[in-house]
Amino acid sequence: MTQRIAWITDSTSSIDPKTAAKYNIHIIPLSVVFENESYKENVEITTEEFYKRLPHEEAFPTTSQPSVGSFSELFEQLKGSYDAGIAIHISSHLSGTLQTAQLAAETTGFPLFTVDSGMGAGSIRPLLTRGSKLAEEGSTPEEIQQRLTEMAGHAKGYLLLGSLEQAHKGGRISRGKLILGTLLKIHPLLTFERGQIVPFEKIRTRKRAENRLLQIAQDAIASSQVEDLSIIYTTTKGKAEAWKKELQELSPGLSIHLCPLSPVIGVHGGAETMGIMWYEYR
């Protein structure tokens, strides 16, 4: 008999309401905090509202992960309708959300199988849709957890920061590097290694950095089997749409999804942050 599986993720995945409804995905929100005011992202503050407000804030906004109580409340609701849950979350090196979900599951006695995406944002959606397909085919939660964990190991992702000033406020770069980077018009490209965000390249001028980011994705498509590509954007949806068109022409059969960068992640990169994520097989 096929087990009834609940799908759970967090708001950094930027799963749109239509996809959430189609796959019956339960989304736990993280929060952004402006001074003493806390807002659950995509619930109490939209992505658009956040990026409009961010440049005008003198105090650097902070973020907070979901509480054990918020997960526990959800799991208590799910226990009566599902045999188990599969939770796919932002990298455990970037947030304690996954560990909090595990603790809440132990507290409530809800059978939960967790998958660390190793990244977040656009990398989570393909894991959820693939997991749902595996469940329909009759795979057990244990088998799905194993398959999705293996899949997460094939994820690739690159980010172009929108603001060195924002990265400095968040403690990501020193004041000296901020001044030097501003003077030289340096725009850092970042990538993911073992679930952590690390420097990849430093490029002068924003235009060259954008071209380099797009070129990395184009090279991957040309040399490897690329699947489920996501283009991450903040206030740059028009450019993201143009990139999608260009990459789609390069690989007509490739699934390409536009994914807004959640406020919790955007706090550190600022407006105009962009990125590209995909799953790569050789």
Short mmCIF file of C-alpha atoms in Angstrom, two decimals:
data_model
loop_
_atom_site.label_atom_id
_atom_site.label_comp_id
_atom_site.label_asym_id
_atom_site.label_seq_id
_atom_site.Cartn_x
_atom_site.Cartn_y
_atom_site.Cartn_z
CA MET A 1 0.00 0.00 0.00
CA THR A 2 1.37 3.42 -0.98
CA GLN A 3 2.18 5.59 2.00
CA ARG A 4 0.62 9.01 2.38
CA ILE A 5 3.52 11.49 2.28
CA ALA A 6 3.40 15.15 3.27
CA TRP A 7 5.79 17.51 1.50
CA ILE A 8 7.38 20.27 3.55
CA THR A 9 9.80 23.06 2.71
CA ASP A 10 10.65 26.59 3.84
CA SER A 11 10.03 29.98 2.29
CA THR A 12 13.59 30.38 0.96
CA SER A 13 12.52 27.93 -1.76
CA SER A 14 10.27 30.66 -3.22
CA ILE A 15 7.75 28.02 -4.23
CA ASP A 16 4.87 29.80 -5.94
CA PRO A 17 1.29 29.22 -4.74
CA LYS A 18 0.33 27.32 -7.91
CA THR A 19 3.15 24.79 -7.50
CA ALA A 20 2.49 24.47 -3.78
CA ALA A 21 -1.16 23.70 -4.45
CA LYS A 22 -0.40 21.25 -7.28
CA TYR A 23 1.99 19.17 -5.18
CA ASN A 24 0.33 19.87 -1.82
CA ILE A 25 3.51 21.42 -0.40
CA HIS A 26 3.47 22.87 3.11
CA ILE A 27 5.71 25.93 3.42
CA ILE A 28 7.16 27.14 6.73
CA PRO A 29 8.21 30.81 6.54
CA LEU A 30 11.46 32.31 7.76
CA SER A 31 11.41 35.93 8.90
CA VAL A 32 13.18 39.20 8.22
CA VAL A 33 13.53 41.69 11.06
CA PHE A 34 13.65 45.47 10.54
CA GLU A 35 14.83 46.81 13.91
CA ASN A 36 12.14 45.46 16.26
CA GLU A 37 9.58 44.51 13.62
CA SER A 38 9.57 40.91 12.42
CA TYR A 39 7.88 39.84 9.18
CA LYS A 40 7.30 36.32 7.90
CA GLU A 41 8.50 36.38 4.31
CA ASN A 42 5.86 35.92 1.63
CA VAL A 43 3.22 36.02 4.38
CA GLU A 44 3.58 39.38 6.13
CA ILE A 45 5.92 40.98 3.62
CA THR A 46 6.18 40.25 -0.10
CA THR A 47 9.44 39.93 -1.97
CA GLU A 48 8.65 43.11 -3.92
CA GLU A 49 7.91 45.08 -0.72
CA PHE A 50 11.15 43.88 0.85
CA TYR A 51 13.42 44.94 -2.01
CA LYS A 52 11.73 48.33 -2.26
CA ARG A 53 12.29 48.91 1.45
CA LEU A 54 15.81 47.47 1.78
CA PRO A 55 17.88 50.35 0.27
CA HIS A 56 16.22 52.90 2.55
CA GLU A 57 16.91 51.13 5.86
CA GLU A 58 19.65 52.65 8.03
CA ALA A 59 19.76 49.67 10.40
CA PHE A 60 20.77 46.40 8.78
CA PRO A 61 17.84 43.95 8.78
CA THR A 62 18.39 40.56 10.33
CA THR A 63 16.77 37.19 9.77
CA SER A 64 15.35 34.44 11.93
CA GLN A 65 14.60 30.80 11.24
CA PRO A 66 11.27 29.15 12.10
CA SER A 67 10.68 28.16 15.71
CA VAL A 68 10.33 24.58 16.89
CA GLY A 69 6.76 25.51 17.80
CA SER A 70 5.84 26.49 14.23
CA PHE A 71 7.06 23.14 12.93
CA SER A 72 5.44 21.25 15.80
CA GLU A 73 2.09 22.87 15.10
CA LEU A 74 2.29 21.82 11.45
CA PHE A 75 3.34 18.27 12.27
CA GLU A 76 0.50 17.84 14.75
CA GLN A 77 -1.91 18.83 11.97
CA LEU A 78 -0.30 16.43 9.50
CA LYS A 79 -0.22 13.38 11.79
CA GLY A 80 -3.87 12.59 11.26
CA SER A 81 -3.72 12.66 7.46
CA TYR A 82 -0.23 11.43 6.54
CA ASP A 83 1.95 8.44 7.37
CA ALA A 84 5.19 10.43 7.06
CA GLY A 85 6.66 13.69 5.90
CA ILE A 86 9.60 14.57 3.66
CA ALA A 87 11.12 17.97 4.39
CA ILE A 88 13.51 19.63 1.95
CA HIS A 89 15.20 22.75 3.27
CA ILE A 90 17.82 25.41 2.70
CA SER A 91 21.42 24.26 3.27
CA SER A 92 22.02 23.31 6.90
CA HIS A 93 25.25 25.36 6.71
CA LEU A 94 23.26 28.52 5.95
CA SER A 95 20.37 28.07 8.37
CA GLY A 96 19.31 25.86 11.27
CA THR A 97 15.87 25.33 9.71
CA LEU A 98 16.45 21.67 8.84
CA GLN A 99 17.71 20.86 12.34
CA THR A 100 14.70 22.65 13.84
CA ALA A 101 12.36 20.54 11.72
CA GLN A 102 14.07 17.37 12.93
CA LEU A 103 13.74 18.44 16.57
CA ALA A 104 10.05 19.26 16.15
CA ALA A 105 9.43 15.90 14.50
CA GLU A 106 11.04 14.10 17.44
CA THR A 107 8.99 16.17 19.88
CA THR A 108 5.68 15.46 18.16
CA GLY A 109 6.41 11.88 17.14
CA PHE A 110 5.85 12.64 13.46
CA PRO A 111 7.85 10.39 11.10
CA LEU A 112 9.96 12.88 9.17
CA PHE A 113 12.62 12.27 6.52
CA THR A 114 14.79 15.30 5.79
CA VAL A 115 16.80 16.25 2.73
CA ASP A 116 19.46 18.96 2.84
CA SER A 117 19.29 20.78 -0.50
CA GLY A 118 22.87 21.98 -0.03
CA MET A 119 21.78 25.34 -1.44
CA GLY A 120 18.24 26.70 -1.39
CA ALA A 121 16.12 28.93 -3.63
CA GLY A 122 15.78 27.42 -7.12
CA SER A 123 17.46 24.14 -6.15
CA ILE A 124 14.57 23.05 -3.91
CA ARG A 125 11.71 23.04 -6.40
CA PRO A 126 13.16 20.23 -8.60
CA LEU A 127 13.78 18.09 -5.52
CA LEU A 128 10.15 18.44 -4.47
CA THR A 129 8.73 17.67 -7.91
CA ARG A 130 11.07 14.70 -8.38
CA GLY A 131 10.18 13.39 -4.94
CA SER A 132 6.48 13.66 -5.69
CA LYS A 133 6.96 11.62 -8.86
CA LEU A 134 8.88 8.95 -6.95
CA ALA A 135 6.07 8.77 -4.41
CA GLU A 136 3.51 8.29 -7.18
CA GLU A 137 5.63 5.43 -8.50
CA GLY A 138 5.42 3.73 -5.10
CA SER A 139 8.81 4.55 -3.57
CA THR A 140 8.96 4.53 0.22
CA PRO A 141 9.94 7.65 2.21
CA GLU A 142 13.31 6.05 2.94
CA GLU A 143 13.95 5.40 -0.76
CA ILE A 144 12.86 8.90 -1.72
CA GLN A 145 15.09 10.46 0.92
CA GLN A 146 18.06 8.51 -0.44
CA ARG A 147 17.34 9.36 -4.08
CA LEU A 148 16.82 13.06 -3.38
CA THR A 149 19.96 13.28 -1.25
CA GLU A 150 21.90 11.81 -4.17
CA MET A 151 20.24 14.28 -6.53
CA ALA A 152 21.16 17.21 -4.27
CA GLY A 153 24.79 16.24 -4.72
CA HIS A 154 24.51 17.16 -8.41
CA ALA A 155 23.32 20.72 -7.77
CA LYS A 156 25.37 23.63 -9.09
CA GLY A 157 24.82 27.26 -8.30
CA TYR A 158 26.40 30.68 -8.84
CA LEU A 159 25.40 34.06 -7.43
CA LEU A 160 26.25 37.63 -8.40
CA LEU A 161 25.86 40.01 -5.46
CA GLY A 162 23.83 43.10 -6.11
CA SER A 163 25.43 45.25 -3.42
CA LEU A 164 28.85 45.19 -1.75
CA GLU A 165 27.47 47.66 0.79
CA GLN A 166 24.75 45.20 1.74
CA ALA A 167 27.27 42.38 2.05
CA HIS A 168 29.39 44.60 4.30
CA LYS A 169 26.43 45.47 6.53
CA GLY A 170 25.74 41.77 6.90
CA GLY A 171 29.32 41.08 7.95
CA ARG A 172 30.15 39.17 4.76
CA ILE A 173 33.02 41.49 3.75
CA SER A 174 35.26 43.88 5.67
CA ARG A 175 35.18 47.68 5.42
CA GLY A 176 38.52 47.62 3.65
CA LYS A 177 37.30 45.17 1.02
CA LEU A 178 34.15 47.24 0.59
CA ILE A 179 36.16 50.41 -0.13
CA LEU A 180 38.61 48.62 -2.43
CA GLY A 181 35.84 46.78 -4.25
CA THR A 182 33.86 49.98 -4.75
CA LEU A 183 36.88 51.88 -6.06
CA LEU A 184 37.81 49.11 -8.49
CA LYS A 185 34.18 48.39 -9.40
CA ILE A 186 34.64 44.76 -8.42
CA HIS A 187 31.64 42.45 -8.53
CA PRO A 188 32.20 39.07 -6.83
CA LEU A 189 30.75 35.86 -8.17
CA LEU A 190 29.98 33.27 -5.50
CA THR A 191 29.37 29.54 -5.70
CA PHE A 192 28.34 26.69 -3.40
CA GLU A 193 30.72 24.13 -1.93
CA ARG A 194 29.54 21.49 0.54
CA GLY A 195 26.52 23.58 1.42
CA GLN A 196 28.41 26.82 1.99
CA ILE A 197 28.66 29.98 -0.12
CA VAL A 198 32.27 30.67 -1.14
CA PRO A 199 34.03 33.15 -3.48
CA PHE A 200 34.42 32.03 -7.08
CA GLU A 201 35.67 34.99 -9.14
CA LYS A 202 36.10 38.76 -8.82
CA ILE A 203 35.13 40.66 -11.94
CA ARG A 204 35.37 44.35 -12.76
CA THR A 205 32.16 46.07 -13.88
CA ARG A 206 28.64 44.78 -13.41
CA LYS A 207 28.10 44.10 -17.10
CA ARG A 208 31.13 41.81 -17.34
CA ALA A 209 30.06 39.99 -14.18
CA GLU A 210 26.57 39.40 -15.58
CA ASN A 211 28.00 38.16 -18.86
CA ARG A 212 30.33 35.81 -16.99
CA LEU A 213 27.47 34.39 -14.90
CA LEU A 214 25.45 33.68 -18.02
CA GLN A 215 28.50 32.20 -19.76
CA ILE A 216 29.07 29.73 -16.91
CA ALA A 217 25.56 28.38 -17.42
CA GLN A 218 25.99 28.28 -21.20
CA ASP A 219 29.25 26.34 -20.86
CA ALA A 220 27.60 23.83 -18.54
CA ILE A 221 24.72 23.28 -20.99
CA ALA A 222 27.20 22.77 -23.83
CA SER A 223 29.44 20.31 -21.99
CA SER A 224 27.17 18.39 -19.60
CA GLN A 225 23.68 17.03 -19.11
CA VAL A 226 21.95 19.94 -17.42
CA GLU A 227 18.45 19.61 -15.92
CA ASP A 228 16.02 21.81 -14.01
CA LEU A 229 17.77 25.16 -14.39
CA SER A 230 16.57 28.11 -12.30
CA ILE A 231 17.36 31.77 -12.85
CA ILE A 232 17.39 33.69 -9.56
CA TYR A 233 16.42 37.36 -9.55
CA THR A 234 15.51 40.18 -7.18
CA THR A 235 14.61 43.48 -8.82
CA THR A 236 15.89 42.19 -12.16
CA LYS A 237 13.01 40.12 -13.50
CA GLY A 238 13.31 41.62 -16.98
CA LYS A 239 16.94 40.54 -17.28
CA ALA A 240 16.08 37.10 -15.89
CA GLU A 241 13.42 36.70 -18.58
CA ALA A 242 15.94 37.69 -21.27
CA TRP A 243 18.43 35.13 -19.93
CA LYS A 244 15.73 32.47 -19.94
CA LYS A 245 15.00 33.14 -23.58
CA GLU A 246 18.69 32.99 -24.50
CA LEU A 247 19.32 29.75 -22.60
CA GLN A 248 16.12 28.19 -23.94
CA GLU A 249 17.30 28.84 -27.50
CA LEU A 250 20.56 27.09 -26.62
CA SER A 251 18.70 24.09 -25.18
CA PRO A 252 15.03 24.02 -26.26
CA GLY A 253 14.17 20.94 -24.19
CA LEU A 254 15.66 22.23 -20.93
CA SER A 255 13.25 23.03 -18.10
CA ILE A 256 13.99 26.62 -17.03
CA HIS A 257 12.26 28.25 -14.08
CA LEU A 258 12.38 31.87 -12.92
CA CYS A 259 12.80 32.07 -9.15
CA PRO A 260 12.63 35.28 -7.06
CA LEU A 261 15.30 35.40 -4.35
CA SER A 262 13.62 35.30 -0.95
CA PRO A 263 14.08 38.29 1.40
CA VAL A 264 15.90 36.16 3.99
CA ILE A 265 18.66 35.41 1.47
CA GLY A 266 18.41 38.80 -0.23
CA VAL A 267 19.26 40.54 3.04
CA HIS A 268 22.90 39.62 2.44
CA GLY A 269 23.14 40.27 -1.29
CA GLY A 270 20.90 43.26 -1.76
CA ALA A 271 18.77 44.33 -4.68
CA GLU A 272 19.99 43.30 -8.16
CA THR A 273 21.45 40.04 -6.84
CA MET A 274 21.15 37.38 -9.54
CA GLY A 275 22.01 33.73 -9.78
CA ILE A 276 21.68 30.56 -11.83
CA MET A 277 21.21 27.08 -10.37
CA TRP A 278 20.88 23.70 -12.07
CA TYR A 279 21.44 19.95 -11.75
CA GLU A 280 24.43 18.67 -13.68
CA TYR A 281 25.21 15.10 -14.74
CA ARG A 282 28.22 13.90 -16.73
#
